[in-house]
Amino acid sequence: MSAVARFRSVVVDCPEPRELARFYARVGGGTPEDDDPDWVVLRVPGGPRLAFQRSPGYTPPEWPRADRNAQQFHLDFDAGSTWEEIDAAEERVLALGARVLDKEDYEKKDFRVYADPVGHPFCLCRIEHG
């Protein structure tokens, strides 16, 4: 079956688009295009185009709720294939303003869950490269 349209962007609601785009540029690379303070585009190298739009009255998702104010989506980042790489990536995202959402069973999972500075969940994933 042929596609109806081509994928363009993942759009993230937030209170300050420039600030959140800069956070994700530091996490995943790229340079925010921020000519408009209400709509900022980040082209992630080798990844999707992320757009950040101002959302007046923004309320962060409550992770891991499913009944109301659920997360709705999250971003996954390949942070390396070793736990040392994941530990180093964790240190860096925490220094950028992320916070840990789930420390339970760290050693049993191949990912770690964080919130960005405005509360969107994202994961640093350990991916076997081979």
Coordinates of N, CA and C in Angstrom, one line a residue:
M1 N 0.8 -1.2 0.0 CA 0.0 0.0 0.0 C 0.9 1.2 0.0
S2 N 0.6 2.2 -0.8 CA 1.4 3.4 -0.8 C 1.0 4.4 0.3
A3 N 1.9 5.1 0.7 CA 1.7 6.1 1.8 C 0.8 7.2 1.3
V4 N 0.0 7.8 2.2 CA -0.8 8.9 2.0 C 0.0 10.2 2.0
A5 N 1.0 10.2 2.9 CA 1.8 11.4 3.0 C 3.2 11.1 3.5
R6 N 4.2 12.0 3.5 CA 5.5 11.7 4.0 C 5.6 12.3 5.4
F7 N 6.3 11.6 6.3 CA 6.5 12.0 7.7 C 7.3 13.3 7.7
R8 N 6.9 14.3 8.4 CA 7.6 15.5 8.5 C 8.2 15.8 9.8
S9 N 7.5 15.8 10.9 CA 8.0 16.3 12.2 C 7.3 15.6 13.4
V10 N 8.0 15.6 14.5 CA 7.3 15.3 15.8 C 7.2 16.7 16.4
V11 N 6.1 17.1 16.9 CA 5.8 18.4 17.4 C 5.6 18.3 18.9
V12 N 6.3 19.0 19.7 CA 6.3 18.9 21.2 C 5.7 20.3 21.7
D13 N 4.7 20.2 22.5 CA 4.1 21.3 23.2 C 5.0 21.6 24.4
C14 N 5.2 22.9 24.7 CA 6.0 23.3 25.8 C 5.8 24.8 26.1
P15 N 6.3 25.2 27.3 CA 6.1 26.7 27.6 C 7.1 27.6 26.9
E16 N 8.4 27.1 26.7 CA 9.4 27.9 26.1 C 10.1 27.1 25.0
P17 N 9.7 27.3 23.7 CA 10.2 26.5 22.7 C 11.7 26.6 22.5
R18 N 12.3 27.8 22.5 CA 13.7 27.9 22.3 C 14.5 27.2 23.4
E19 N 14.1 27.3 24.6 CA 14.9 26.6 25.7 C 14.8 25.1 25.6
L20 N 13.6 24.5 25.3 CA 13.5 23.1 25.1 C 14.2 22.6 23.9
A21 N 14.2 23.3 22.8 CA 14.9 22.9 21.6 C 16.4 22.9 21.9
R22 N 16.9 23.9 22.6 CA 18.3 23.9 23.0 C 18.7 22.7 23.8
F23 N 17.8 22.3 24.8 CA 18.1 21.1 25.6 C 18.2 19.9 24.7
Y24 N 17.3 19.7 23.8 CA 17.3 18.5 22.9 C 18.5 18.6 21.9
A25 N 18.9 19.7 21.5 CA 20.1 19.9 20.7 C 21.3 19.4 21.4
R26 N 21.4 19.7 22.7 CA 22.5 19.2 23.5 C 22.4 17.7 23.7
V27 N 21.2 17.1 23.8 CA 21.1 15.7 24.0 C 21.3 14.9 22.7
G28 N 20.7 15.3 21.6 CA 20.7 14.5 20.4 C 21.5 15.2 19.2
G29 N 22.0 16.4 19.4 CA 22.7 17.1 18.3 C 21.7 18.0 17.5
G30 N 22.3 18.7 16.6 CA 21.6 19.6 15.7 C 21.6 21.0 16.2
T31 N 21.1 21.9 15.4 CA 21.0 23.3 15.8 C 19.6 23.8 15.6
P32 N 19.0 24.4 16.7 CA 17.6 24.9 16.6 C 17.5 26.1 15.6
E33 N 16.5 26.0 14.8 CA 16.1 27.2 13.9 C 15.1 27.9 14.6
D34 N 15.4 29.1 15.2 CA 14.5 29.7 16.1 C 14.2 31.2 15.7
D35 N 13.7 31.3 14.5 CA 13.3 32.7 14.0 C 12.0 33.1 14.7
D36 N 11.2 32.2 15.1 CA 9.9 32.4 15.7 C 9.9 31.9 17.1
P37 N 9.7 32.8 18.1 CA 9.8 32.4 19.5 C 8.7 31.4 19.9
D38 N 7.7 31.2 19.1 CA 6.6 30.3 19.4 C 6.7 29.0 18.6
W39 N 7.6 28.9 17.7 CA 7.8 27.6 16.9 C 9.3 27.5 16.6
V40 N 9.9 26.5 17.1 CA 11.3 26.3 16.9 C 11.5 24.9 16.3
V41 N 12.3 24.7 15.3 CA 12.6 23.5 14.6 C 14.0 23.0 14.9
L42 N 14.2 21.7 15.3 CA 15.5 21.1 15.5 C 15.6 20.0 14.5
R43 N 16.6 20.0 13.6 CA 16.9 18.9 12.7 C 17.9 18.1 13.4
V44 N 17.5 16.9 13.9 CA 18.5 16.0 14.6 C 19.3 15.2 13.5
P45 N 20.6 15.3 13.6 CA 21.4 14.5 12.6 C 21.0 13.0 12.6
G46 N 20.6 12.5 11.4 CA 20.3 11.1 11.3 C 19.0 10.7 12.0
G47 N 18.2 11.7 12.4 CA 17.0 11.5 13.1 C 15.8 12.3 12.6
P48 N 14.8 12.3 13.3 CA 13.6 13.1 12.9 C 13.7 14.6 13.1
R49 N 12.9 15.3 12.4 CA 12.8 16.7 12.6 C 11.9 16.9 13.9
L50 N 12.4 17.6 14.9 CA 11.6 17.9 16.1 C 11.2 19.4 16.0
A51 N 10.0 19.6 16.3 CA 9.5 21.0 16.4 C 8.9 21.2 17.8
F52 N 9.1 22.4 18.3 CA 8.7 22.8 19.6 C 7.8 24.0 19.5
Q53 N 6.5 23.8 20.0 CA 5.6 24.9 19.9 C 5.1 25.4 21.2
R54 N 5.0 26.7 21.3 CA 4.6 27.3 22.6 C 3.1 26.9 22.9
S55 N 2.9 26.5 24.1 CA 1.6 26.0 24.5 C 1.2 26.8 25.8
P56 N 0.4 27.8 25.7 CA 0.0 28.6 26.9 C -0.7 27.7 27.8
G57 N -0.4 27.8 29.1 CA -1.1 26.9 30.1 C -0.6 25.5 30.1
Y58 N 0.6 25.2 29.5 CA 1.2 23.9 29.4 C 1.2 23.2 30.7
T59 N 0.8 22.0 30.8 CA 0.8 21.1 32.0 C 1.6 19.9 31.6
P60 N 2.7 19.6 32.3 CA 3.5 18.4 32.0 C 2.8 17.1 32.3
P61 N 3.1 16.1 31.5 CA 2.5 14.8 31.7 C 2.9 14.2 33.1
E62 N 2.1 13.4 33.6 CA 2.3 12.7 34.9 C 2.8 11.3 34.6
W63 N 4.0 11.0 34.7 CA 4.5 9.7 34.3 C 4.5 8.8 35.5
P64 N 4.0 7.6 35.4 CA 3.6 6.8 34.3 C 2.1 6.7 34.2
R65 N 1.3 7.7 34.5 CA -0.1 7.7 34.5 C -0.7 7.3 33.1
A66 N -1.9 6.6 33.2 CA -2.6 6.3 32.0 C -4.0 6.8 32.0
D67 N -4.5 7.2 33.2 CA -5.9 7.6 33.3 C -6.2 9.0 33.0
R68 N -5.3 9.9 33.4 CA -5.5 11.3 33.0 C -4.1 12.0 32.9
N69 N -4.0 13.0 32.1 CA -2.7 13.7 31.9 C -1.5 12.7 31.6
A70 N -1.8 11.7 30.8 CA -0.8 10.7 30.5 C 0.3 11.3 29.6
Q71 N 1.4 10.5 29.5 CA 2.6 11.0 28.8 C 2.4 11.2 27.3
Q72 N 1.5 10.4 26.6 CA 1.1 10.5 25.2 C 2.2 10.1 24.3
F73 N 3.4 10.4 24.5 CA 4.6 10.0 23.7 C 5.8 10.2 24.5
H74 N 6.9 9.6 24.0 CA 8.2 9.9 24.6 C 9.3 9.7 23.5
L75 N 10.5 10.2 23.7 CA 11.6 10.1 22.7 C 12.6 9.1 23.3
D76 N 13.1 8.2 22.4 CA 14.2 7.3 22.7 C 15.5 7.7 22.1
F77 N 16.6 7.7 22.8 CA 17.9 8.0 22.3 C 18.8 6.8 22.5
D78 N 19.5 6.5 21.4 CA 20.6 5.5 21.5 C 21.8 6.1 22.2
A79 N 22.0 5.7 23.4 CA 23.1 6.3 24.2 C 24.4 5.4 24.3
G80 N 24.4 4.4 23.5 CA 25.6 3.5 23.5 C 25.2 2.0 23.7
S81 N 26.3 1.2 23.7 CA 26.1 -0.2 23.8 C 26.6 -0.8 25.2
T82 N 27.2 0.1 25.9 CA 27.7 -0.4 27.2 C 27.1 0.5 28.4
W83 N 27.1 -0.1 29.6 CA 26.5 0.6 30.7 C 27.4 1.8 31.1
E84 N 28.7 1.7 30.8 CA 29.6 2.9 31.0 C 29.1 4.1 30.1
E85 N 28.8 3.8 28.9 CA 28.3 4.9 28.0 C 26.9 5.4 28.5
I86 N 26.1 4.5 29.0 CA 24.8 5.0 29.5 C 25.0 5.8 30.8
D87 N 25.9 5.4 31.7 CA 26.2 6.2 32.9 C 26.7 7.5 32.5
A88 N 27.6 7.6 31.5 CA 28.1 8.9 31.1 C 27.0 9.8 30.5
A89 N 26.2 9.2 29.7 CA 25.1 10.0 29.1 C 24.1 10.4 30.2
E90 N 23.8 9.6 31.1 CA 22.9 10.0 32.2 C 23.5 11.2 33.0
E91 N 24.8 11.2 33.3 CA 25.4 12.3 34.0 C 25.3 13.6 33.2
R92 N 25.4 13.5 31.8 CA 25.3 14.7 31.0 C 23.9 15.2 30.9
V93 N 22.9 14.3 30.8 CA 21.5 14.8 30.7 C 21.0 15.4 32.0
L94 N 21.5 14.8 33.1 CA 21.1 15.4 34.4 C 21.8 16.8 34.6
A95 N 23.0 17.0 34.1 CA 23.6 18.3 34.2 C 22.9 19.3 33.3
L96 N 22.2 18.8 32.2 CA 21.5 19.7 31.3 C 20.1 20.1 31.9
G97 N 19.7 19.5 32.9 CA 18.4 19.8 33.5 C 17.4 18.7 33.5
A98 N 17.7 17.5 33.0 CA 16.8 16.4 33.1 C 16.7 15.9 34.5
R99 N 15.7 15.1 34.8 CA 15.6 14.4 36.1 C 15.2 13.0 35.9
V100 N 15.6 12.1 36.8 CA 15.3 10.7 36.7 C 13.8 10.5 37.0
L101 N 13.1 9.7 36.2 CA 11.7 9.3 36.4 C 11.6 7.9 37.0
D102 N 12.6 7.0 36.6 CA 12.4 5.6 37.0 C 13.8 5.0 37.3
K103 N 14.1 4.8 38.5 CA 15.4 4.1 38.9 C 15.2 2.6 39.2
E104 N 13.9 2.2 39.2 CA 13.6 0.8 39.6 C 14.1 -0.1 38.5
D105 N 14.8 -1.2 38.9 CA 15.2 -2.3 38.0 C 16.2 -1.8 37.0
Y106 N 17.0 -0.8 37.3 CA 18.0 -0.3 36.3 C 18.8 -1.4 35.7
E107 N 19.3 -2.3 36.5 CA 20.1 -3.4 36.0 C 19.4 -4.4 35.1
K108 N 18.0 -4.4 35.1 CA 17.3 -5.4 34.4 C 16.7 -4.8 33.1
K109 N 16.8 -3.5 32.9 CA 16.3 -2.9 31.7 C 17.4 -2.4 30.8
D110 N 17.1 -2.3 29.5 CA 18.1 -1.8 28.5 C 17.8 -0.3 28.3
F111 N 17.1 0.4 29.2 CA 16.8 1.8 29.0 C 16.7 2.4 30.4
R112 N 16.8 3.7 30.4 CA 16.6 4.5 31.6 C 15.6 5.7 31.3
V113 N 14.7 6.0 32.1 CA 13.7 7.0 31.8 C 13.9 8.3 32.6
Y114 N 13.8 9.4 31.9 CA 14.0 10.7 32.4 C 12.9 11.6 32.0
A115 N 12.8 12.8 32.7 CA 12.0 13.9 32.2 C 12.9 15.0 31.7
D116 N 12.5 15.6 30.6 CA 13.2 16.8 30.2 C 12.9 18.0 31.1
P117 N 13.5 19.1 30.9 CA 13.2 20.2 31.9 C 11.8 20.7 32.1
V118 N 10.9 20.3 31.1 CA 9.5 20.7 31.3 C 8.6 19.5 31.5
G119 N 9.2 18.3 31.7 CA 8.4 17.2 32.2 C 8.1 16.1 31.2
H120 N 8.5 16.3 29.9 CA 8.3 15.2 28.9 C 9.2 14.0 29.2
P121 N 8.7 12.8 29.2 CA 9.5 11.6 29.4 C 10.4 11.4 28.1
F122 N 11.6 10.9 28.4 CA 12.5 10.4 27.3 C 13.4 9.3 27.9
C123 N 13.9 8.5 27.0 CA 14.7 7.4 27.4 C 16.1 7.4 26.8
L124 N 17.1 7.0 27.6 CA 18.4 6.7 27.1 C 18.5 5.2 27.0
C125 N 18.7 4.7 25.8 CA 18.6 3.3 25.6 C 20.0 2.7 25.3
R126 N 20.2 1.5 25.8 CA 21.5 0.7 25.6 C 21.1 -0.2 24.4
I127 N 21.8 0.1 23.3 CA 21.5 -0.6 22.0 C 22.8 -1.4 21.6
E128 N 22.6 -2.7 21.4 CA 23.7 -3.5 21.0 C 24.0 -3.2 19.5
H129 N 25.2 -2.7 19.2 CA 25.6 -2.4 17.9 C 26.5 -3.5 17.4
G130 N 26.0 -4.2 16.4 CA 26.8 -5.3 15.9 C 26.5 -5.7 14.6

